Tab-separated table of C-alpha atoms in Angstrom:
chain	number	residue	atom	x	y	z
A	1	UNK	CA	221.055	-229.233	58.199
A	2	UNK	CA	224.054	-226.380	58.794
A	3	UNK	CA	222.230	-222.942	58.945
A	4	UNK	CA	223.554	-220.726	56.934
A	5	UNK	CA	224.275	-217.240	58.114
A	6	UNK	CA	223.781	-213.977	55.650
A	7	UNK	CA	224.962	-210.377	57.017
A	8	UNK	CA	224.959	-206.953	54.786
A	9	UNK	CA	226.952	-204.104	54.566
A	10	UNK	CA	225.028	-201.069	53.654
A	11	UNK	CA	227.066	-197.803	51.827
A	12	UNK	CA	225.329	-194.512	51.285
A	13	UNK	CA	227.001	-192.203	48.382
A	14	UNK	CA	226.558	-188.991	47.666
A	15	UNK	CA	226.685	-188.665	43.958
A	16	UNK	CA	227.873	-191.719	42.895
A	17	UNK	CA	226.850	-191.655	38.839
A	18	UNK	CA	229.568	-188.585	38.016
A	19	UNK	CA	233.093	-189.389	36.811
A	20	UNK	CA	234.752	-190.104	39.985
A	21	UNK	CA	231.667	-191.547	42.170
A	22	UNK	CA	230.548	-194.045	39.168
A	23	UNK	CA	234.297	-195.447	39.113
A	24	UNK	CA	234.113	-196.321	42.638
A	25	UNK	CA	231.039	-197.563	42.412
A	26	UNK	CA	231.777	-199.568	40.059
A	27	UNK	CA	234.575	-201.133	41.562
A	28	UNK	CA	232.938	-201.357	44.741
A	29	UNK	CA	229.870	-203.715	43.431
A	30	UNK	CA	232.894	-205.898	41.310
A	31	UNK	CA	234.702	-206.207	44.338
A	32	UNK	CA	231.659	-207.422	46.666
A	33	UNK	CA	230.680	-209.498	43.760
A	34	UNK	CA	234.098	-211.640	42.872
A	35	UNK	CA	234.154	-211.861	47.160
A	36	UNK	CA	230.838	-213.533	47.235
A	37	UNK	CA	231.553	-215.972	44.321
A	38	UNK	CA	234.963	-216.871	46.271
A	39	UNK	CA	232.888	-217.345	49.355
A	40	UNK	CA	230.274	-219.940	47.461
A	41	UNK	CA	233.058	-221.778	45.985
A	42	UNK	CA	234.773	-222.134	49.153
A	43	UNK	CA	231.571	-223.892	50.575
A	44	UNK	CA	231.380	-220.463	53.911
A	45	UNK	CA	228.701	-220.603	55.956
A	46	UNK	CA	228.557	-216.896	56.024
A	47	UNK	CA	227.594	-214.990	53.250
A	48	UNK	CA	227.884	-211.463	52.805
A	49	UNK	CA	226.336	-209.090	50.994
A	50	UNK	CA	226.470	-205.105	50.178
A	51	UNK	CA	223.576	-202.221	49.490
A	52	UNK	CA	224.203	-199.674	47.950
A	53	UNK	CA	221.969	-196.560	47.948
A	54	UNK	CA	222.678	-193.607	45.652
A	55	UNK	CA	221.415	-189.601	46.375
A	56	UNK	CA	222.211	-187.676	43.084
A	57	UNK	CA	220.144	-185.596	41.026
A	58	UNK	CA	220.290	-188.770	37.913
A	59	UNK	CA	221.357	-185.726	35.549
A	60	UNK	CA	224.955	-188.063	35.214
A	61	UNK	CA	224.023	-191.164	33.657
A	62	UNK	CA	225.793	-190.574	30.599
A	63	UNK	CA	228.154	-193.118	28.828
A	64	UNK	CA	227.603	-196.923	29.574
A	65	UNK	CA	226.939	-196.570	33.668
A	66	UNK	CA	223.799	-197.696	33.596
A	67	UNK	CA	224.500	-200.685	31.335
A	68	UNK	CA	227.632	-201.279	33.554
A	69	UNK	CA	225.650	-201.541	36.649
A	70	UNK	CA	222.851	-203.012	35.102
A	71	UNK	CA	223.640	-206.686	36.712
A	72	UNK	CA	224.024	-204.928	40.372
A	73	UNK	CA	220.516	-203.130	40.295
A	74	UNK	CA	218.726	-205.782	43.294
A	75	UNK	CA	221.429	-204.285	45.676
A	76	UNK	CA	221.143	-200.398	44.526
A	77	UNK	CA	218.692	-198.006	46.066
A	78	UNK	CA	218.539	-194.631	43.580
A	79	UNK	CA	217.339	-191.894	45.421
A	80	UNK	CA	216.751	-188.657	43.346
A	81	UNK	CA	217.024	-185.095	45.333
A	82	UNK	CA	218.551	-181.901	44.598
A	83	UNK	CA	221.185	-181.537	47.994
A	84	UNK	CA	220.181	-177.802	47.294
A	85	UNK	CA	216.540	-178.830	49.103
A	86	UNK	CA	216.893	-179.983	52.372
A	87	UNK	CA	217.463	-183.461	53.060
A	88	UNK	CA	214.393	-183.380	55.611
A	89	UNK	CA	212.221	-183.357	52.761
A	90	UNK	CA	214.079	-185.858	51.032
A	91	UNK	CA	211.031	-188.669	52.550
A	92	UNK	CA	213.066	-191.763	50.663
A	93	UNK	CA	216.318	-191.265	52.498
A	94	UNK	CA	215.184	-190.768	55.646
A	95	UNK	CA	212.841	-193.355	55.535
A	96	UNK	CA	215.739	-195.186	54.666
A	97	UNK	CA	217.907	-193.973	57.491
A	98	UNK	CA	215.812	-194.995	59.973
A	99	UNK	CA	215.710	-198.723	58.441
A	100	UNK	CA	219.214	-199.236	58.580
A	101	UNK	CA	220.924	-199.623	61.552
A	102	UNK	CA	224.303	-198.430	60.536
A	103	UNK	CA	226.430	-197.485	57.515
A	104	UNK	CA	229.397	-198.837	57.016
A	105	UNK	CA	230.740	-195.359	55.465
A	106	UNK	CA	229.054	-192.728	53.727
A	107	UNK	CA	231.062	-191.140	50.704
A	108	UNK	CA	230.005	-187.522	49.602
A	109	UNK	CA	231.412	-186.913	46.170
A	110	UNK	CA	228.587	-184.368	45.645
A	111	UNK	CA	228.727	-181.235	48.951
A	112	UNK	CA	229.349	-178.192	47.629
A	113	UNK	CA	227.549	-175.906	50.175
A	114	UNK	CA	228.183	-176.347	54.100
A	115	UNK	CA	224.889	-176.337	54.856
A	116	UNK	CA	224.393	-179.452	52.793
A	117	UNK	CA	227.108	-181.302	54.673
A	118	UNK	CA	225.779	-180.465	57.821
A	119	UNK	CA	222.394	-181.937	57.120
A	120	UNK	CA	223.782	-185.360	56.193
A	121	UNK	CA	226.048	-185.074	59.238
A	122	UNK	CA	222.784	-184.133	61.317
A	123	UNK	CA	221.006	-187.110	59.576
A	124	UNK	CA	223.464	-189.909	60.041
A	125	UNK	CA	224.959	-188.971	63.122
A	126	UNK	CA	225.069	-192.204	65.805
A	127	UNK	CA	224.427	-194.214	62.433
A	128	UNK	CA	227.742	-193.740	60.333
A	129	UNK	CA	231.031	-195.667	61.225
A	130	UNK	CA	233.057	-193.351	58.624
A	131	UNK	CA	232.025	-190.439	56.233
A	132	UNK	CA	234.378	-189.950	53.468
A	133	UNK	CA	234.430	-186.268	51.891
A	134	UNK	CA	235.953	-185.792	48.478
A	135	UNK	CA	237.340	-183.006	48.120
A	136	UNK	CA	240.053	-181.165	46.456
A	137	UNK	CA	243.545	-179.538	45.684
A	138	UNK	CA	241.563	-176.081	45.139
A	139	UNK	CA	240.914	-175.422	48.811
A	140	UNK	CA	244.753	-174.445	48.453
A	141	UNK	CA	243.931	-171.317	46.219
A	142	UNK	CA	241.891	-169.349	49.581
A	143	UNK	CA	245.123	-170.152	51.517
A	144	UNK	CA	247.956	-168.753	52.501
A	145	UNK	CA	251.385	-170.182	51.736
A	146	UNK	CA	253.990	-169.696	54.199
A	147	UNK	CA	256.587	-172.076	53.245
A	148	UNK	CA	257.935	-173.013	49.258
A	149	UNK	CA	258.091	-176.846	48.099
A	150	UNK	CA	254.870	-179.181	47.423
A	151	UNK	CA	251.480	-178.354	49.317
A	152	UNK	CA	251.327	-180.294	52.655
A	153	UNK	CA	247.541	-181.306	54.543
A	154	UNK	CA	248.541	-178.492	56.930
A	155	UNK	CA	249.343	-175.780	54.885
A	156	UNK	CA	244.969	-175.532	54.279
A	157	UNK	CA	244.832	-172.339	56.879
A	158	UNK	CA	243.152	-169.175	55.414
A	159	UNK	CA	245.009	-166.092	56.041
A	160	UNK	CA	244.291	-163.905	59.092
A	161	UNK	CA	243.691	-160.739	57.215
A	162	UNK	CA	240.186	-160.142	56.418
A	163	UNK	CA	240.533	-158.370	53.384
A	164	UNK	CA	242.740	-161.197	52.076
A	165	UNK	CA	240.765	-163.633	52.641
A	166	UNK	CA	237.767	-162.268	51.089
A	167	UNK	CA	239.738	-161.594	47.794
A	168	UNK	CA	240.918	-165.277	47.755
A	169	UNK	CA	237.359	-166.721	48.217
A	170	UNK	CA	236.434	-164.630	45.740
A	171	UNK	CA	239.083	-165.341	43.153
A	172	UNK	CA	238.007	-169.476	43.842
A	173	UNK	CA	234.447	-169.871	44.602
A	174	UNK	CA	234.926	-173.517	44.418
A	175	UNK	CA	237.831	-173.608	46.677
A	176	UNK	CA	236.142	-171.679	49.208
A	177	UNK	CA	233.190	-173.615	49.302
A	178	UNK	CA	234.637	-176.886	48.890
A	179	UNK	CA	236.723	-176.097	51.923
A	180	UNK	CA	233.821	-174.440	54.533
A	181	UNK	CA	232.640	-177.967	54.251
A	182	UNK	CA	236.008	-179.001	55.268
A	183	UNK	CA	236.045	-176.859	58.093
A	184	UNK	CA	232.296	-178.380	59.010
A	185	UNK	CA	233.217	-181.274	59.162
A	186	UNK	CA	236.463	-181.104	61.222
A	187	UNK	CA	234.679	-178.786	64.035
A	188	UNK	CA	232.198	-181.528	64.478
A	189	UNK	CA	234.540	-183.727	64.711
A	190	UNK	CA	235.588	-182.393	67.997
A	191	UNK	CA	232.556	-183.315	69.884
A	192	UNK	CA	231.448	-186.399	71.619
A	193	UNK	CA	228.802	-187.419	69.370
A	194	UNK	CA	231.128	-186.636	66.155
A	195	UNK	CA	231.053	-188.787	62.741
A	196	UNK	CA	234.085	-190.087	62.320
A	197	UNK	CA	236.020	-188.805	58.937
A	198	UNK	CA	238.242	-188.807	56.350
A	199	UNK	CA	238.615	-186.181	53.904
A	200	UNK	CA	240.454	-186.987	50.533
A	201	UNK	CA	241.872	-184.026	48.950
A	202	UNK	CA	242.239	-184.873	44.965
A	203	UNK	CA	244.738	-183.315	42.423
A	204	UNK	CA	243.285	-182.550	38.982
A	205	UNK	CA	242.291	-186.578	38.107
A	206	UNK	CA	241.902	-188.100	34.127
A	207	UNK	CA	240.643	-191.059	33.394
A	208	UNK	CA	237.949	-192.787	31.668
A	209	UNK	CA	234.163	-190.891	31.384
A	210	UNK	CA	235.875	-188.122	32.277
A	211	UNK	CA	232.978	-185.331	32.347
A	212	UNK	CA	235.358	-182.283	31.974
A	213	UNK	CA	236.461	-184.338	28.371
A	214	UNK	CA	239.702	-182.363	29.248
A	215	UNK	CA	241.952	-185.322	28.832
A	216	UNK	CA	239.901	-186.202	25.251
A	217	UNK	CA	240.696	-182.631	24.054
A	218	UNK	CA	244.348	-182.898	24.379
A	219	UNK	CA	244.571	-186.525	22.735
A	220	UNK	CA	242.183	-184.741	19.690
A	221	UNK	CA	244.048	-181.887	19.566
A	222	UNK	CA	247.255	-183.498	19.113
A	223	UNK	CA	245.857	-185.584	16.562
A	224	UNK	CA	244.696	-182.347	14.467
A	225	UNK	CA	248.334	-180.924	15.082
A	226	UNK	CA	249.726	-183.661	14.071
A	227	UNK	CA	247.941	-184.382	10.970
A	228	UNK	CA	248.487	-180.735	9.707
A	229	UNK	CA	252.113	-180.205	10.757
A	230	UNK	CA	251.249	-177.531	13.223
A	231	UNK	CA	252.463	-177.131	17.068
A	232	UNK	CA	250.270	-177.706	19.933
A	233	UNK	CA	250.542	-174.491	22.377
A	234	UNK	CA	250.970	-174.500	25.870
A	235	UNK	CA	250.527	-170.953	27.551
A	236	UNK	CA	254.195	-169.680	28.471
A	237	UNK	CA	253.145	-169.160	32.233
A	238	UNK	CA	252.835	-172.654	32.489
A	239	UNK	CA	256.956	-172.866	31.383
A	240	UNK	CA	258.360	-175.089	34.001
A	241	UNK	CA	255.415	-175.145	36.587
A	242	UNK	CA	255.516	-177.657	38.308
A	243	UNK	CA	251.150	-179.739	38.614
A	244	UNK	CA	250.113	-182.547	40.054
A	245	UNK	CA	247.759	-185.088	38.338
A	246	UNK	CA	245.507	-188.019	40.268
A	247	UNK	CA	243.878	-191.394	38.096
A	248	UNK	CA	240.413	-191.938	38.584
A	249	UNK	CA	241.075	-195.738	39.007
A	250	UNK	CA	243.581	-195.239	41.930
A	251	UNK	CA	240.862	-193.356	43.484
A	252	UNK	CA	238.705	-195.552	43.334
A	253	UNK	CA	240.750	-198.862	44.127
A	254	UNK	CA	241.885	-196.716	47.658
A	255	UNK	CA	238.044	-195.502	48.142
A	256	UNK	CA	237.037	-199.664	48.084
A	257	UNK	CA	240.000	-200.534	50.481
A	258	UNK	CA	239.379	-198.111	52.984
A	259	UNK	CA	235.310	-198.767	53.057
A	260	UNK	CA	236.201	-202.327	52.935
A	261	UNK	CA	238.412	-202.737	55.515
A	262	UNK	CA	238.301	-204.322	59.254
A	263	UNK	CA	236.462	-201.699	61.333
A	264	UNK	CA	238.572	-202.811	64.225
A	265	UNK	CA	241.848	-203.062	62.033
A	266	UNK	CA	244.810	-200.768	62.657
A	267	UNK	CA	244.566	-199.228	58.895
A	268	UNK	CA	241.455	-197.637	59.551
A	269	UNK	CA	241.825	-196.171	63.246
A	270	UNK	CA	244.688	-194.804	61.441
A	271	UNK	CA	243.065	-192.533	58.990
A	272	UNK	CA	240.326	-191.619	61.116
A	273	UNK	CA	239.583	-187.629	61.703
A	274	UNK	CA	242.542	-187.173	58.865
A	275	UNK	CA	243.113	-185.280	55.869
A	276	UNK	CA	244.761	-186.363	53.155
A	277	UNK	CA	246.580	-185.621	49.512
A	278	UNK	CA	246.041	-188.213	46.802
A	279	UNK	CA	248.049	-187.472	43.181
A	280	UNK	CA	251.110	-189.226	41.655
A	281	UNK	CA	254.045	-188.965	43.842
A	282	UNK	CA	256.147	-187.480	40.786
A	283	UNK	CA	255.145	-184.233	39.749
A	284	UNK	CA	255.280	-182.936	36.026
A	285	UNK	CA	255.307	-179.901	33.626
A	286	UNK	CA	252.187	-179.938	31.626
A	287	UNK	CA	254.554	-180.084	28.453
A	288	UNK	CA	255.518	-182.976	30.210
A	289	UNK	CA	253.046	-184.491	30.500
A	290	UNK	CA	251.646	-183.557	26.807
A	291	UNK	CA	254.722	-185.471	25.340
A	292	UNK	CA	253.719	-188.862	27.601
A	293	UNK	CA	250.223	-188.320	25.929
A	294	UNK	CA	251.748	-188.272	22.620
A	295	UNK	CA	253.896	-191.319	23.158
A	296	UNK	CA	250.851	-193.186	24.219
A	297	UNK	CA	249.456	-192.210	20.863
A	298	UNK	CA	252.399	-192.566	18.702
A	299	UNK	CA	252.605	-189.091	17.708
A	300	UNK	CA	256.033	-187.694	18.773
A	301	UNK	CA	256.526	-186.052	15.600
A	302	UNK	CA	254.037	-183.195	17.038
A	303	UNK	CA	256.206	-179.827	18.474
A	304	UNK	CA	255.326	-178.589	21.462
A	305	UNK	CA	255.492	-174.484	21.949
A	306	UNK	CA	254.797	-172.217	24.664
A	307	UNK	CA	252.568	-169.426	23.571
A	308	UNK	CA	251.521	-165.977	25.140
A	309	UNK	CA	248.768	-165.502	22.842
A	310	UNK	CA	246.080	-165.056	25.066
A	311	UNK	CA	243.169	-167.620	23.328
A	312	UNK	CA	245.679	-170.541	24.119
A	313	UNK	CA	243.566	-172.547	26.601
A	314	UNK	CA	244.765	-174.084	29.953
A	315	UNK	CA	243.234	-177.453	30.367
A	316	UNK	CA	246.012	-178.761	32.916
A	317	UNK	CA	246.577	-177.660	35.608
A	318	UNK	CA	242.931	-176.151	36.804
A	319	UNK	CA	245.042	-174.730	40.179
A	320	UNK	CA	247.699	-172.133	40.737
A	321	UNK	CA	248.779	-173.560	43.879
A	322	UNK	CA	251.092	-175.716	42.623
A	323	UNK	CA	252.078	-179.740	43.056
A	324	UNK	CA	250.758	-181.764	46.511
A	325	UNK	CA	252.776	-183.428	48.796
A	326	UNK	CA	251.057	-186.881	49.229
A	327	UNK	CA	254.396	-188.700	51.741
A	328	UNK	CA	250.996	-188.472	54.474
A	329	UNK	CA	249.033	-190.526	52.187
A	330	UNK	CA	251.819	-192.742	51.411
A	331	UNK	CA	252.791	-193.425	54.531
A	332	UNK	CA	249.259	-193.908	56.537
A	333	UNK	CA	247.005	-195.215	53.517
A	334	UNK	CA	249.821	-197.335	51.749
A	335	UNK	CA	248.675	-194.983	48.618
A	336	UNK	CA	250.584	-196.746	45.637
A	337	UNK	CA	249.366	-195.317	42.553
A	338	UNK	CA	250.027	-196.916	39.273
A	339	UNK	CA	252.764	-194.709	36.960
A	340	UNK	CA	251.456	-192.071	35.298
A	341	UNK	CA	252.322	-193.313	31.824
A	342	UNK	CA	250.642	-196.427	32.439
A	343	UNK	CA	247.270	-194.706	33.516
A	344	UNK	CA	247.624	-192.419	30.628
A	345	UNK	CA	247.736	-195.406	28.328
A	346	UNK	CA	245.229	-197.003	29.870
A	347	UNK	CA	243.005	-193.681	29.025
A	348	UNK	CA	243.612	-193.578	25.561
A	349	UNK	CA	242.747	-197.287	25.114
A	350	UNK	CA	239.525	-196.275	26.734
A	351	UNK	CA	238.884	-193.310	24.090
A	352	UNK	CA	240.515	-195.225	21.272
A	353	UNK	CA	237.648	-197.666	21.726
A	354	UNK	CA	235.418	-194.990	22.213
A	355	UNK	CA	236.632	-193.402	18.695
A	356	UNK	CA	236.328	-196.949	16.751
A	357	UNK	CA	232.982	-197.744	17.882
A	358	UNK	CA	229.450	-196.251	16.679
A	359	UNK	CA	228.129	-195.452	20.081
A	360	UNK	CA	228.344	-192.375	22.563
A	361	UNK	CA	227.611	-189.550	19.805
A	362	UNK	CA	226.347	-187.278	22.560
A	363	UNK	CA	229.791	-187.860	24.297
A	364	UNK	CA	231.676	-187.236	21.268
A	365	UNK	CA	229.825	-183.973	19.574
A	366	UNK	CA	230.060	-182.312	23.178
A	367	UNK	CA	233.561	-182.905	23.693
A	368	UNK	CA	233.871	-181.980	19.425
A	369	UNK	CA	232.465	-178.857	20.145
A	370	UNK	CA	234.964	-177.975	23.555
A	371	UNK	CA	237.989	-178.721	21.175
A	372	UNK	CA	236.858	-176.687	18.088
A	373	UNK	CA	236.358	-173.880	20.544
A	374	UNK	CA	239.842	-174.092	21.816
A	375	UNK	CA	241.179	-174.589	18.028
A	376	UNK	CA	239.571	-172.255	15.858
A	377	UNK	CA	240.514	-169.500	18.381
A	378	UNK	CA	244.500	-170.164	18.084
A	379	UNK	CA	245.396	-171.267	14.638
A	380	UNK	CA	244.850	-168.889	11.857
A	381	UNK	CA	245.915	-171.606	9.359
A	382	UNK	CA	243.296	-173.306	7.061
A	383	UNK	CA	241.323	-176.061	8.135
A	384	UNK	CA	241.635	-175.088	12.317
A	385	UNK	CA	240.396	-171.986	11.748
A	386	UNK	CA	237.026	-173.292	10.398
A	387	UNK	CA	234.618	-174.343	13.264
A	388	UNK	CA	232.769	-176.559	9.626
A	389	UNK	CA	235.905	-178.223	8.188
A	390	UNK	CA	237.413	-178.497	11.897
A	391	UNK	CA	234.266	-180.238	12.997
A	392	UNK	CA	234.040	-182.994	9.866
A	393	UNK	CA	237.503	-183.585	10.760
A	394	UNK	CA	236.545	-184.284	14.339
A	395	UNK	CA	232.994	-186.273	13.647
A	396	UNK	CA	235.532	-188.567	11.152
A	397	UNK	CA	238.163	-189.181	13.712
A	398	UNK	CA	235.446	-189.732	16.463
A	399	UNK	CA	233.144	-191.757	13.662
A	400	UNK	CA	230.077	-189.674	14.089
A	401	UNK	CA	227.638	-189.334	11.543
């Protein structure tokens, strides 16, 4: 009789039920799947599997994650902890960490505060081949910017003045923080017994399950304008500003790639110890992106108008920086992003089937409630000035009860 060899690949995410760490997820556990199925079929000796273990505070599960993963839950280890405790007293992971020999990557969609990077760091080091930190396009707003044109990977220095930087971090709390892990983890990285990186620095990313609903408010909104003849605003400082935008599903196609790849292969020595910008490689108005929405929804009747009124709500961009330069990304990681029209329409399929169907009423009365915030407060006209009429309106369109 042939023996038959097994061998697993274990993954440890930090977060990994929120909008962005759920998609990868996701996709990681289909892609592991279809490559075992093609493996039986093909008669291989060798048979791989993953494990998956999860560290989040299971506050996310919202939407259909759970029933989505529901078929995956024999190779999924949920760990609950707050990343606010420390992770010495979180007894399941370490336990766990000292089980397994060695991680094939960890991905931290979840540090916020340096001092919970450095514990995972502290945890895993000499047991981690690659730790992947998400991160973001606001660790631009606490820095300096010396030159004009899109935001490069090395224009992330925080200016030399004291006093300035102090104002910045406190202008972007989020920013600052988000990038004193950053920092973290690039100091360790200079020392012998260093985790090995990547850092992924995202523009503001849409998509489906989106927890911010801000890409669901625009496509109700419009809806609302255009069934009452009215404009949609834009604020007038946002009049030929230039953002950058990032889809959650070419996020999580690179995230499987890289953890998925060769360890000895030249794609991943390449992005080792690296930083990296991920958006769309064009970069777009928000009006401009408004009127794309609009075609996806057939609504290109609806006027578009800048507004100073002060109520008018910014949704896009959530940065002042300005658009990211991702050539680094394209180059090194092969990033290839679909178009942006084509994600957007992809999205509003998503909430289109969301709208026509009975379930998610949670979902839909919290993101009802965002847009009849934003409404109310700019139109004067009858019905968007009533939060009651402007809410039936809503509940019909979203068919809530």
């Amino acid at each position: 009789m042939e023996d038959h060899l097994c061998s697993c690949s274990h993954y440890l995410i930090f977060g990994g039920n929120g909008f962005i760490g759920f998609e990868f997820v996701l996709r990681l556990l289909e892609h592991s799947y279809k490559s075992s199925r093609e493996r039986k079929l093909l008669c291989h000796k060798h048979q791989h599997h993953i494990n998956l273990a999860l560290v989040n505070r299971e506050k996310s599960w919202d939407w259909d994650k759970l029933s989505l993963i529901s078929k995956y839950c024999h190779v999924i280890t949920r760990i609950k902890w707050n990343r606010k405790k420390s992770l010495q007293d979180c007894t399941d992971l370490v336990d766990l960490v000292c089980h397994v020999q060695n991680f094939c990557a960890v991905v931290d969609f979840s540090a916020y505060e340096k001092f919970a990077l450095e514990e995972s760091l502290s945890l895993l080091r000499g047991k981690c081949s690659l730790y992947i930190y998400i991160s973001t396009d606001s660790v631009y707003e606490v820095c300096g910017r010396g030159r004009g044109g899109p935001i490069r990977e090395t224009d992330a220095i925080r200016p030399r003045c004291r006093s300035e930087r102090e104002r910045l971090n406190k202008r972007d709390e989020y920013g600052h923080r988000k990038l004193e892990c950053e920092e973290s983890l690039i100091l360790q990285g200079q020392y012998p017994d260093a985790v090995p990186y990547v850092i992924l620095r995202l523009a503001d990313v849409f998509g489906a399950r989106d927890s911010t609903n801000r890409f669901w408010q625009y496509m109700l909104w419009l809806k609302l304008c255009s069934q009452f003849n009215c404009p949609l605003f834009i604020p007038s400082h946002l009049d030929n500003r230039k953002i950058s935008l990032v889809y959650v599903s070419d996020v999580a196609d690179l995230l499987v790639k890289i953890v998925c790849s060769d360890p000895s292969s030249v794609f991943l020595r390449s992005l080792k110890n690296q930083v990296f910008n991920l958006a769309f490689p064009e970069q777009f108005t928000t009006k401009e992106v408004l009127k794309l929405l609009a075609k996806s929804l057939n609504l290109n009747d609806v006027d578009m108008e800048f507004s100073m009124k002060p109520d008018v709500p910014v949704i896009y961009p959530s940065v002042d920086c300005g658009p990211i330069d991702v050539s680094k990304a394209q180059s090194v990681l092969l990033w290839d992003p679909v178009t942006c029209l084509d994600a957007i329409n992809e999205t509003v399929e998503f909430y289109q089937s969301v709208a026509s169907c009975s379930s998610f009423c949670i979902e839909k009365l919290e993101c009802i409630e965002a847009v009849i915030d934003d409404v109310t407060d700019v139109y004067s006209i009858e019905p968007l000035s009533s939060r009651t009429e402007c809410k039936k309106m809503l509940k019909t369109m979203l068919n809530v009860n």
